[in-house]
Amino acid sequence: RGGLKDVLQEVSSVLDYLHRDLIVVGDLSPESLGVTERGRLILCELGCARTLGGAIRGDEAALPQTRYSAPELFRDNPVLGTPSDLYSLGVIALECWSGRPAVRNRSSGLIDVAALTEGLPEHLADILEALVSPRPERRPTAAELHARLQGALT
């Protein structure tokens, strides 16, 4: 639990690097992350990564739909964008903090953020709530997230 800010900072830094080159991970999950011998968190799997604006081959069209997938990926015409990766990071962070799966409400499709952020400082709970917003335009970019976390450390 004490390392949640570190997890968010390290992954948001990697996502910012990828997103600046218009690369989207697409299927970010805990299994995509690893830890080096020095204890640094790394992104170690990019199997479904896509370049935004690039042509998608037929065998690449379907992304796996997991509990880490953003709501916009469950639509009839899924929209993959950089906010999708931020949603996935939010779900990972909620689970990292709470130790429980971030299950969506069957009728609303929303995650009960309040139930999973109990005991978390308010500024971090607000960040996680923004990350798992059902509206992609309300999620911070990776750069905004990283800057917000830097500000929270001072």
mmCIF file with all atom_site columns, C-alpha atoms in Angstrom:
data_model
loop_
_atom_site.group_PDB
_atom_site.id
_atom_site.type_symbol
_atom_site.label_atom_id
_atom_site.label_alt_id
_atom_site.label_comp_id
_atom_site.label_asym_id
_atom_site.label_entity_id
_atom_site.label_seq_id
_atom_site.pdbx_PDB_ins_code
_atom_site.Cartn_x
_atom_site.Cartn_y
_atom_site.Cartn_z
_atom_site.occupancy
_atom_site.B_iso_or_equiv
_atom_site.pdbx_formal_charge
_atom_site.auth_seq_id
_atom_site.auth_comp_id
_atom_site.auth_asym_id
_atom_site.auth_atom_id
_atom_site.pdbx_PDB_model_num
ATOM 1   C CA . ARG A 1 1   ? 0.000   0.000   0.000   1.00 0.00 ? 1   ARG A CA 1
ATOM 2   C CA . GLY A 1 2   ? 2.799   2.432   0.754   1.00 0.00 ? 2   GLY A CA 1
ATOM 3   C CA . GLY A 1 3   ? 4.047   2.169   -2.816  1.00 0.00 ? 3   GLY A CA 1
ATOM 4   C CA . LEU A 1 4   ? 0.841   3.103   -4.644  1.00 0.00 ? 4   LEU A CA 1
ATOM 5   C CA . LYS A 1 5   ? 2.163   6.541   -5.638  1.00 0.00 ? 5   LYS A CA 1
ATOM 6   C CA . ASP A 1 6   ? 5.349   4.892   -6.910  1.00 0.00 ? 6   ASP A CA 1
ATOM 7   C CA . VAL A 1 7   ? 3.367   2.406   -9.003  1.00 0.00 ? 7   VAL A CA 1
ATOM 8   C CA . LEU A 1 8   ? 1.249   5.199   -10.471 1.00 0.00 ? 8   LEU A CA 1
ATOM 9   C CA . GLN A 1 9   ? 4.263   7.405   -11.157 1.00 0.00 ? 9   GLN A CA 1
ATOM 10  C CA . GLU A 1 10  ? 6.374   4.738   -12.802 1.00 0.00 ? 10  GLU A CA 1
ATOM 11  C CA . VAL A 1 11  ? 3.588   3.380   -15.004 1.00 0.00 ? 11  VAL A CA 1
ATOM 12  C CA . SER A 1 12  ? 2.304   6.853   -15.925 1.00 0.00 ? 12  SER A CA 1
ATOM 13  C CA . SER A 1 13  ? 5.839   7.809   -16.952 1.00 0.00 ? 13  SER A CA 1
ATOM 14  C CA . VAL A 1 14  ? 6.054   4.801   -19.287 1.00 0.00 ? 14  VAL A CA 1
ATOM 15  C CA . LEU A 1 15  ? 2.567   5.472   -20.661 1.00 0.00 ? 15  LEU A CA 1
ATOM 16  C CA . ASP A 1 16  ? 3.447   9.120   -21.269 1.00 0.00 ? 16  ASP A CA 1
ATOM 17  C CA . TYR A 1 17  ? 6.497   8.022   -23.278 1.00 0.00 ? 17  TYR A CA 1
ATOM 18  C CA . LEU A 1 18  ? 4.414   5.608   -25.376 1.00 0.00 ? 18  LEU A CA 1
ATOM 19  C CA . HIS A 1 19  ? 1.456   7.949   -25.789 1.00 0.00 ? 19  HIS A CA 1
ATOM 20  C CA . ARG A 1 20  ? 3.688   10.773  -27.054 1.00 0.00 ? 20  ARG A CA 1
ATOM 21  C CA . ASP A 1 21  ? 4.543   8.412   -29.933 1.00 0.00 ? 21  ASP A CA 1
ATOM 22  C CA . LEU A 1 22  ? 0.820   7.574   -30.306 1.00 0.00 ? 22  LEU A CA 1
ATOM 23  C CA . ILE A 1 23  ? 1.309   4.022   -29.059 1.00 0.00 ? 23  ILE A CA 1
ATOM 24  C CA . VAL A 1 24  ? -1.478  2.547   -26.928 1.00 0.00 ? 24  VAL A CA 1
ATOM 25  C CA . VAL A 1 25  ? -0.901  -0.601  -24.849 1.00 0.00 ? 25  VAL A CA 1
ATOM 26  C CA . GLY A 1 26  ? -4.534  -1.664  -25.233 1.00 0.00 ? 26  GLY A CA 1
ATOM 27  C CA . ASP A 1 27  ? -4.498  -4.473  -22.683 1.00 0.00 ? 27  ASP A CA 1
ATOM 28  C CA . LEU A 1 28  ? -2.645  -3.112  -19.655 1.00 0.00 ? 28  LEU A CA 1
ATOM 29  C CA . SER A 1 29  ? -3.036  -5.436  -16.664 1.00 0.00 ? 29  SER A CA 1
ATOM 30  C CA . PRO A 1 30  ? -0.984  -6.521  -13.648 1.00 0.00 ? 30  PRO A CA 1
ATOM 31  C CA . GLU A 1 31  ? 0.404   -9.313  -15.817 1.00 0.00 ? 31  GLU A CA 1
ATOM 32  C CA . SER A 1 32  ? 1.868   -6.639  -18.145 1.00 0.00 ? 32  SER A CA 1
ATOM 33  C CA . LEU A 1 33  ? 4.027   -5.280  -15.324 1.00 0.00 ? 33  LEU A CA 1
ATOM 34  C CA . GLY A 1 34  ? 7.218   -6.632  -13.854 1.00 0.00 ? 34  GLY A CA 1
ATOM 35  C CA . VAL A 1 35  ? 9.812   -5.612  -11.318 1.00 0.00 ? 35  VAL A CA 1
ATOM 36  C CA . THR A 1 36  ? 13.528  -5.387  -12.063 1.00 0.00 ? 36  THR A CA 1
ATOM 37  C CA . GLU A 1 37  ? 16.236  -6.688  -9.725  1.00 0.00 ? 37  GLU A CA 1
ATOM 38  C CA . ARG A 1 38  ? 16.626  -3.102  -8.511  1.00 0.00 ? 38  ARG A CA 1
ATOM 39  C CA . GLY A 1 39  ? 12.921  -2.940  -7.616  1.00 0.00 ? 39  GLY A CA 1
ATOM 40  C CA . ARG A 1 40  ? 11.892  -0.705  -10.520 1.00 0.00 ? 40  ARG A CA 1
ATOM 41  C CA . LEU A 1 41  ? 8.480   -1.322  -12.050 1.00 0.00 ? 41  LEU A CA 1
ATOM 42  C CA . ILE A 1 42  ? 8.552   -1.943  -15.803 1.00 0.00 ? 42  ILE A CA 1
ATOM 43  C CA . LEU A 1 43  ? 6.096   -2.603  -18.583 1.00 0.00 ? 43  LEU A CA 1
ATOM 44  C CA . CYS A 1 44  ? 7.152   -5.987  -19.893 1.00 0.00 ? 44  CYS A CA 1
ATOM 45  C CA . GLU A 1 45  ? 4.387   -6.962  -22.308 1.00 0.00 ? 45  GLU A CA 1
ATOM 46  C CA . LEU A 1 46  ? 3.063   -5.045  -25.300 1.00 0.00 ? 46  LEU A CA 1
ATOM 47  C CA . GLY A 1 47  ? 1.273   -7.838  -27.140 1.00 0.00 ? 47  GLY A CA 1
ATOM 48  C CA . CYS A 1 48  ? -1.813  -5.804  -28.116 1.00 0.00 ? 48  CYS A CA 1
ATOM 49  C CA . ALA A 1 49  ? -0.079  -2.429  -28.505 1.00 0.00 ? 49  ALA A CA 1
ATOM 50  C CA . ARG A 1 50  ? -1.353  -0.328  -31.386 1.00 0.00 ? 50  ARG A CA 1
ATOM 51  C CA . THR A 1 51  ? -0.258  2.831   -33.121 1.00 0.00 ? 51  THR A CA 1
ATOM 52  C CA . LEU A 1 52  ? -3.114  5.333   -33.127 1.00 0.00 ? 52  LEU A CA 1
ATOM 53  C CA . GLY A 1 53  ? -4.170  6.292   -36.610 1.00 0.00 ? 53  GLY A CA 1
ATOM 54  C CA . GLY A 1 54  ? -2.515  3.240   -38.116 1.00 0.00 ? 54  GLY A CA 1
ATOM 55  C CA . ALA A 1 55  ? -4.367  0.586   -40.041 1.00 0.00 ? 55  ALA A CA 1
ATOM 56  C CA . ILE A 1 56  ? -5.542  -2.374  -37.979 1.00 0.00 ? 56  ILE A CA 1
ATOM 57  C CA . ARG A 1 57  ? -5.118  -5.755  -39.626 1.00 0.00 ? 57  ARG A CA 1
ATOM 58  C CA . GLY A 1 58  ? -7.996  -8.203  -39.365 1.00 0.00 ? 58  GLY A CA 1
ATOM 59  C CA . ASP A 1 59  ? -6.140  -10.417 -36.882 1.00 0.00 ? 59  ASP A CA 1
ATOM 60  C CA . GLU A 1 60  ? -5.506  -7.379  -34.651 1.00 0.00 ? 60  GLU A CA 1
ATOM 61  C CA . ALA A 1 61  ? -9.051  -6.067  -34.561 1.00 0.00 ? 61  ALA A CA 1
ATOM 62  C CA . ALA A 1 62  ? -10.233 -7.699  -31.330 1.00 0.00 ? 62  ALA A CA 1
ATOM 63  C CA . LEU A 1 63  ? -8.702  -6.692  -28.036 1.00 0.00 ? 63  LEU A CA 1
ATOM 64  C CA . PRO A 1 64  ? -9.134  -8.978  -25.060 1.00 0.00 ? 64  PRO A CA 1
ATOM 65  C CA . GLN A 1 65  ? -11.941 -7.762  -22.820 1.00 0.00 ? 65  GLN A CA 1
ATOM 66  C CA . THR A 1 66  ? -10.956 -8.048  -19.185 1.00 0.00 ? 66  THR A CA 1
ATOM 67  C CA . ARG A 1 67  ? -11.921 -6.275  -15.984 1.00 0.00 ? 67  ARG A CA 1
ATOM 68  C CA . TYR A 1 68  ? -9.036  -3.890  -16.731 1.00 0.00 ? 68  TYR A CA 1
ATOM 69  C CA . SER A 1 69  ? -10.512 -2.883  -20.103 1.00 0.00 ? 69  SER A CA 1
ATOM 70  C CA . ALA A 1 70  ? -12.024 0.580   -20.414 1.00 0.00 ? 70  ALA A CA 1
ATOM 71  C CA . PRO A 1 71  ? -15.802 0.781   -20.955 1.00 0.00 ? 71  PRO A CA 1
ATOM 72  C CA . GLU A 1 72  ? -15.346 2.226   -24.450 1.00 0.00 ? 72  GLU A CA 1
ATOM 73  C CA . LEU A 1 73  ? -13.781 -1.086  -25.514 1.00 0.00 ? 73  LEU A CA 1
ATOM 74  C CA . PHE A 1 74  ? -17.011 -2.967  -24.764 1.00 0.00 ? 74  PHE A CA 1
ATOM 75  C CA . ARG A 1 75  ? -19.079 -1.009  -27.294 1.00 0.00 ? 75  ARG A CA 1
ATOM 76  C CA . ASP A 1 76  ? -20.220 -2.362  -30.644 1.00 0.00 ? 76  ASP A CA 1
ATOM 77  C CA . ASN A 1 77  ? -17.652 -0.062  -32.272 1.00 0.00 ? 77  ASN A CA 1
ATOM 78  C CA . PRO A 1 78  ? -14.845 0.000   -29.700 1.00 0.00 ? 78  PRO A CA 1
ATOM 79  C CA . VAL A 1 79  ? -12.772 3.156   -29.481 1.00 0.00 ? 79  VAL A CA 1
ATOM 80  C CA . LEU A 1 80  ? -9.182  2.533   -28.452 1.00 0.00 ? 80  LEU A CA 1
ATOM 81  C CA . GLY A 1 81  ? -7.230  5.577   -27.370 1.00 0.00 ? 81  GLY A CA 1
ATOM 82  C CA . THR A 1 82  ? -4.724  6.715   -24.797 1.00 0.00 ? 82  THR A CA 1
ATOM 83  C CA . PRO A 1 83  ? -7.494  7.168   -22.165 1.00 0.00 ? 83  PRO A CA 1
ATOM 84  C CA . SER A 1 84  ? -8.089  3.400   -22.355 1.00 0.00 ? 84  SER A CA 1
ATOM 85  C CA . ASP A 1 85  ? -4.638  2.747   -20.896 1.00 0.00 ? 85  ASP A CA 1
ATOM 86  C CA . LEU A 1 86  ? -5.272  5.242   -18.080 1.00 0.00 ? 86  LEU A CA 1
ATOM 87  C CA . TYR A 1 87  ? -8.525  3.482   -17.183 1.00 0.00 ? 87  TYR A CA 1
ATOM 88  C CA . SER A 1 88  ? -6.650  0.178   -16.956 1.00 0.00 ? 88  SER A CA 1
ATOM 89  C CA . LEU A 1 89  ? -4.006  1.771   -14.738 1.00 0.00 ? 89  LEU A CA 1
ATOM 90  C CA . GLY A 1 90  ? -6.782  3.085   -12.476 1.00 0.00 ? 90  GLY A CA 1
ATOM 91  C CA . VAL A 1 91  ? -8.271  -0.390  -12.076 1.00 0.00 ? 91  VAL A CA 1
ATOM 92  C CA . ILE A 1 92  ? -4.821  -1.850  -11.331 1.00 0.00 ? 92  ILE A CA 1
ATOM 93  C CA . ALA A 1 93  ? -4.224  0.858   -8.713  1.00 0.00 ? 93  ALA A CA 1
ATOM 94  C CA . LEU A 1 94  ? -7.623  0.287   -7.074  1.00 0.00 ? 94  LEU A CA 1
ATOM 95  C CA . GLU A 1 95  ? -6.878  -3.413  -6.782  1.00 0.00 ? 95  GLU A CA 1
ATOM 96  C CA . CYS A 1 96  ? -3.337  -2.750  -5.582  1.00 0.00 ? 96  CYS A CA 1
ATOM 97  C CA . TRP A 1 97  ? -4.661  -0.532  -2.781  1.00 0.00 ? 97  TRP A CA 1
ATOM 98  C CA . SER A 1 98  ? -7.713  -2.559  -1.750  1.00 0.00 ? 98  SER A CA 1
ATOM 99  C CA . GLY A 1 99  ? -6.441  -6.080  -2.334  1.00 0.00 ? 99  GLY A CA 1
ATOM 100 C CA . ARG A 1 100 ? -9.807  -6.854  -3.957  1.00 0.00 ? 100 ARG A CA 1
ATOM 101 C CA . PRO A 1 101 ? -10.965 -7.127  -7.574  1.00 0.00 ? 101 PRO A CA 1
ATOM 102 C CA . ALA A 1 102 ? -12.468 -3.923  -8.969  1.00 0.00 ? 102 ALA A CA 1
ATOM 103 C CA . VAL A 1 103 ? -15.763 -5.404  -10.109 1.00 0.00 ? 103 VAL A CA 1
ATOM 104 C CA . ARG A 1 104 ? -18.198 -3.321  -12.158 1.00 0.00 ? 104 ARG A CA 1
ATOM 105 C CA . ASN A 1 105 ? -21.821 -2.956  -11.136 1.00 0.00 ? 105 ASN A CA 1
ATOM 106 C CA . ARG A 1 106 ? -23.868 -5.142  -13.492 1.00 0.00 ? 106 ARG A CA 1
ATOM 107 C CA . SER A 1 107 ? -26.500 -2.508  -14.238 1.00 0.00 ? 107 SER A CA 1
ATOM 108 C CA . SER A 1 108 ? -24.408 0.681   -14.347 1.00 0.00 ? 108 SER A CA 1
ATOM 109 C CA . GLY A 1 109 ? -21.075 -0.774  -15.462 1.00 0.00 ? 109 GLY A CA 1
ATOM 110 C CA . LEU A 1 110 ? -19.339 1.481   -12.933 1.00 0.00 ? 110 LEU A CA 1
ATOM 111 C CA . ILE A 1 111 ? -16.763 0.531   -10.334 1.00 0.00 ? 111 ILE A CA 1
ATOM 112 C CA . ASP A 1 112 ? -17.605 1.425   -6.711  1.00 0.00 ? 112 ASP A CA 1
ATOM 113 C CA . VAL A 1 113 ? -14.496 3.536   -6.189  1.00 0.00 ? 113 VAL A CA 1
ATOM 114 C CA . ALA A 1 114 ? -15.458 4.603   -2.655  1.00 0.00 ? 114 ALA A CA 1
ATOM 115 C CA . ALA A 1 115 ? -15.555 0.987   -1.481  1.00 0.00 ? 115 ALA A CA 1
ATOM 116 C CA . LEU A 1 116 ? -12.066 0.340   -2.895  1.00 0.00 ? 116 LEU A CA 1
ATOM 117 C CA . THR A 1 117 ? -10.359 3.542   -1.681  1.00 0.00 ? 117 THR A CA 1
ATOM 118 C CA . GLU A 1 118 ? -11.197 3.318   2.004   1.00 0.00 ? 118 GLU A CA 1
ATOM 119 C CA . GLY A 1 119 ? -8.288  4.711   4.002   1.00 0.00 ? 119 GLY A CA 1
ATOM 120 C CA . LEU A 1 120 ? -6.577  6.199   0.949   1.00 0.00 ? 120 LEU A CA 1
ATOM 121 C CA . PRO A 1 121 ? -5.638  9.898   1.200   1.00 0.00 ? 121 PRO A CA 1
ATOM 122 C CA . GLU A 1 122 ? -8.336  12.006  -0.478  1.00 0.00 ? 122 GLU A CA 1
ATOM 123 C CA . HIS A 1 123 ? -6.075  13.409  -3.203  1.00 0.00 ? 123 HIS A CA 1
ATOM 124 C CA . LEU A 1 124 ? -5.118  9.885   -4.311  1.00 0.00 ? 124 LEU A CA 1
ATOM 125 C CA . ALA A 1 125 ? -8.725  8.665   -4.135  1.00 0.00 ? 125 ALA A CA 1
ATOM 126 C CA . ASP A 1 126 ? -9.701  11.603  -6.370  1.00 0.00 ? 126 ASP A CA 1
ATOM 127 C CA . ILE A 1 127 ? -6.989  10.636  -8.857  1.00 0.00 ? 127 ILE A CA 1
ATOM 128 C CA . LEU A 1 128 ? -8.178  7.017   -8.971  1.00 0.00 ? 128 LEU A CA 1
ATOM 129 C CA . GLU A 1 129 ? -11.782 8.117   -9.397  1.00 0.00 ? 129 GLU A CA 1
ATOM 130 C CA . ALA A 1 130 ? -10.760 10.270  -12.371 1.00 0.00 ? 130 ALA A CA 1
ATOM 131 C CA . LEU A 1 131 ? -8.788  7.401   -13.906 1.00 0.00 ? 131 LEU A CA 1
ATOM 132 C CA . VAL A 1 132 ? -11.779 5.058   -13.905 1.00 0.00 ? 132 VAL A CA 1
ATOM 133 C CA . SER A 1 133 ? -14.250 7.637   -15.149 1.00 0.00 ? 133 SER A CA 1
ATOM 134 C CA . PRO A 1 134 ? -16.623 6.024   -17.660 1.00 0.00 ? 134 PRO A CA 1
ATOM 135 C CA . ARG A 1 135 ? -16.034 9.063   -19.889 1.00 0.00 ? 135 ARG A CA 1
ATOM 136 C CA . PRO A 1 136 ? -12.598 8.941   -21.561 1.00 0.00 ? 136 PRO A CA 1
ATOM 137 C CA . GLU A 1 137 ? -12.404 12.737  -21.877 1.00 0.00 ? 137 GLU A CA 1
ATOM 138 C CA . ARG A 1 138 ? -12.582 13.048  -18.071 1.00 0.00 ? 138 ARG A CA 1
ATOM 139 C CA . ARG A 1 139 ? -9.514  10.888  -17.487 1.00 0.00 ? 139 ARG A CA 1
ATOM 140 C CA . PRO A 1 140 ? -6.171  12.632  -17.075 1.00 0.00 ? 140 PRO A CA 1
ATOM 141 C CA . THR A 1 141 ? -3.500  12.045  -19.688 1.00 0.00 ? 141 THR A CA 1
ATOM 142 C CA . ALA A 1 142 ? -0.436  10.111  -18.579 1.00 0.00 ? 142 ALA A CA 1
ATOM 143 C CA . ALA A 1 143 ? 1.551   13.374  -18.471 1.00 0.00 ? 143 ALA A CA 1
ATOM 144 C CA . GLU A 1 144 ? -1.152  15.084  -16.388 1.00 0.00 ? 144 GLU A CA 1
ATOM 145 C CA . LEU A 1 145 ? -1.275  12.127  -14.013 1.00 0.00 ? 145 LEU A CA 1
ATOM 146 C CA . HIS A 1 146 ? 2.490   12.108  -13.596 1.00 0.00 ? 146 HIS A CA 1
ATOM 147 C CA . ALA A 1 147 ? 2.546   15.871  -12.923 1.00 0.00 ? 147 ALA A CA 1
ATOM 148 C CA . ARG A 1 148 ? -0.335  15.598  -10.444 1.00 0.00 ? 148 ARG A CA 1
ATOM 149 C CA . LEU A 1 149 ? 1.469   12.853  -8.567  1.00 0.00 ? 149 LEU A CA 1
ATOM 150 C CA . GLN A 1 150 ? 4.682   14.884  -8.493  1.00 0.00 ? 150 GLN A CA 1
ATOM 151 C CA . GLY A 1 151 ? 2.702   17.738  -6.951  1.00 0.00 ? 151 GLY A CA 1
ATOM 152 C CA . ALA A 1 152 ? 1.202   15.365  -4.365  1.00 0.00 ? 152 ALA A CA 1
ATOM 153 C CA . LEU A 1 153 ? 4.673   14.370  -3.206  1.00 0.00 ? 153 LEU A CA 1
ATOM 154 C CA . THR A 1 154 ? 5.688   17.883  -2.197  1.00 0.00 ? 154 THR A CA 1
#
